[in-house]
Amino acid sequence: MTAETMKILAVAIAIAVGAIAPAYAIGMIGSKAVEALGRNPEAESAIRTTMILALAFAEAIAIYALVVALILKFA
């Protein structure tokens, strides 16, 4: 394999691994929020606020992976 091929492979692995974990986390956050709403509908405001904040943090991990992949690609 050439160096360019290894570089492209590293970029692909970085973005793939960096996207799998946040996708799983976002799915779990959503499912647990819906479960919590089913158990306690009166707490909708607090649950929604916490869920949106947790989704933003999980999505930030995917953005970090994208930045690392772009740095690897163009460096």
C-alpha positions as a LaTeX table, in Angstrom:
\begin{tabular}{lrrr}
\hline
Residue & $x$ (\AA) & $y$ (\AA) & $z$ (\AA) \\
\hline
Met1 & 0.00 & 0.00 & 0.00 \\
Thr2 & 1.16 & 3.49 & $-0.74$ \\
Ala3 & 1.26 & 6.32 & 1.74 \\
Glu4 & $-1.69$ & 8.01 & 0.05 \\
Thr5 & $-3.78$ & 4.86 & 0.38 \\
Met6 & $-2.94$ & 4.59 & 4.07 \\
Lys7 & $-3.88$ & 8.24 & 4.55 \\
Ile8 & $-7.28$ & 7.72 & 2.91 \\
Leu9 & $-7.85$ & 4.60 & 5.00 \\
Ala10 & $-7.00$ & 6.50 & 8.19 \\
Val11 & $-9.50$ & 9.22 & 7.27 \\
Ala12 & $-12.21$ & 6.64 & 6.61 \\
Ile13 & $-11.59$ & 4.85 & 9.89 \\
Ala14 & $-11.50$ & 8.12 & 11.86 \\
Ile15 & $-14.86$ & 9.30 & 10.59 \\
Ala16 & $-16.47$ & 5.84 & 10.76 \\
Val17 & $-15.49$ & 5.17 & 14.37 \\
Gly18 & $-16.17$ & 8.80 & 15.27 \\
Ala19 & $-19.71$ & 8.54 & 13.91 \\
Ile20 & $-20.73$ & 5.16 & 15.32 \\
Ala21 & $-20.46$ & 6.05 & 19.02 \\
Pro22 & $-22.38$ & 9.36 & 18.81 \\
Ala23 & $-25.09$ & 7.70 & 16.69 \\
Tyr24 & $-25.53$ & 5.01 & 19.33 \\
Ala25 & $-25.49$ & 7.60 & 22.12 \\
Ile26 & $-28.11$ & 9.77 & 20.41 \\
Gly27 & $-30.36$ & 6.74 & 19.96 \\
Met28 & $-30.02$ & 5.79 & 23.61 \\
Ile29 & $-30.65$ & 9.38 & 24.76 \\
Gly30 & $-33.81$ & 9.59 & 22.67 \\
Ser31 & $-35.14$ & 6.24 & 23.81 \\
Lys32 & $-34.51$ & 6.97 & 27.48 \\
Ala33 & $-36.11$ & 10.41 & 27.16 \\
Val34 & $-39.26$ & 8.91 & 25.64 \\
Glu35 & $-39.27$ & 6.26 & 28.36 \\
Ala36 & $-38.96$ & 8.95 & 31.04 \\
Leu37 & $-41.79$ & 10.95 & 29.46 \\
Gly38 & $-43.96$ & 7.86 & 29.50 \\
Arg39 & $-43.33$ & 7.38 & 33.20 \\
Asn40 & $-43.58$ & 11.05 & 34.24 \\
Pro41 & $-45.34$ & 13.30 & 31.70 \\
Glu42 & $-45.42$ & 16.23 & 34.12 \\
Ala43 & $-41.63$ & 16.55 & 33.91 \\
Glu44 & $-41.65$ & 17.13 & 30.15 \\
Ser45 & $-39.89$ & 20.50 & 30.32 \\
Ala46 & $-36.98$ & 19.27 & 32.44 \\
Ile47 & $-36.62$ & 16.05 & 30.44 \\
Arg48 & $-36.65$ & 17.87 & 27.10 \\
Thr49 & $-34.06$ & 20.42 & 28.25 \\
Thr50 & $-31.74$ & 17.71 & 29.56 \\
Met51 & $-32.23$ & 15.62 & 26.43 \\
Ile52 & $-31.36$ & 18.49 & 24.08 \\
Leu53 & $-28.25$ & 19.30 & 26.09 \\
Ala54 & $-27.13$ & 15.65 & 26.06 \\
Leu55 & $-27.78$ & 15.42 & 22.30 \\
Ala56 & $-25.63$ & 18.48 & 21.71 \\
Phe57 & $-22.75$ & 16.97 & 23.68 \\
Ala58 & $-23.04$ & 13.67 & 21.81 \\
Glu59 & $-23.14$ & 15.44 & 18.46 \\
Ala60 & $-20.02$ & 17.42 & 19.39 \\
Ile61 & $-18.08$ & 14.16 & 19.50 \\
Ala62 & $-19.04$ & 13.47 & 15.88 \\
Ile63 & $-17.95$ & 16.98 & 14.92 \\
Tyr64 & $-14.58$ & 16.40 & 16.61 \\
Ala65 & $-14.18$ & 13.20 & 14.58 \\
Leu66 & $-14.99$ & 15.11 & 11.41 \\
Val67 & $-12.36$ & 17.73 & 12.25 \\
Val68 & $-9.75$ & 15.03 & 12.88 \\
Ala69 & $-10.65$ & 13.34 & 9.59 \\
Leu70 & $-10.34$ & 16.63 & 7.70 \\
Ile71 & $-6.98$ & 17.36 & 9.33 \\
Leu72 & $-5.74$ & 13.90 & 8.33 \\
Lys73 & $-7.02$ & 14.34 & 4.79 \\
Phe74 & $-5.52$ & 17.77 & 4.12 \\
Ala75 & $-2.33$ & 17.51 & 6.19 \\
\hline
\end{tabular}
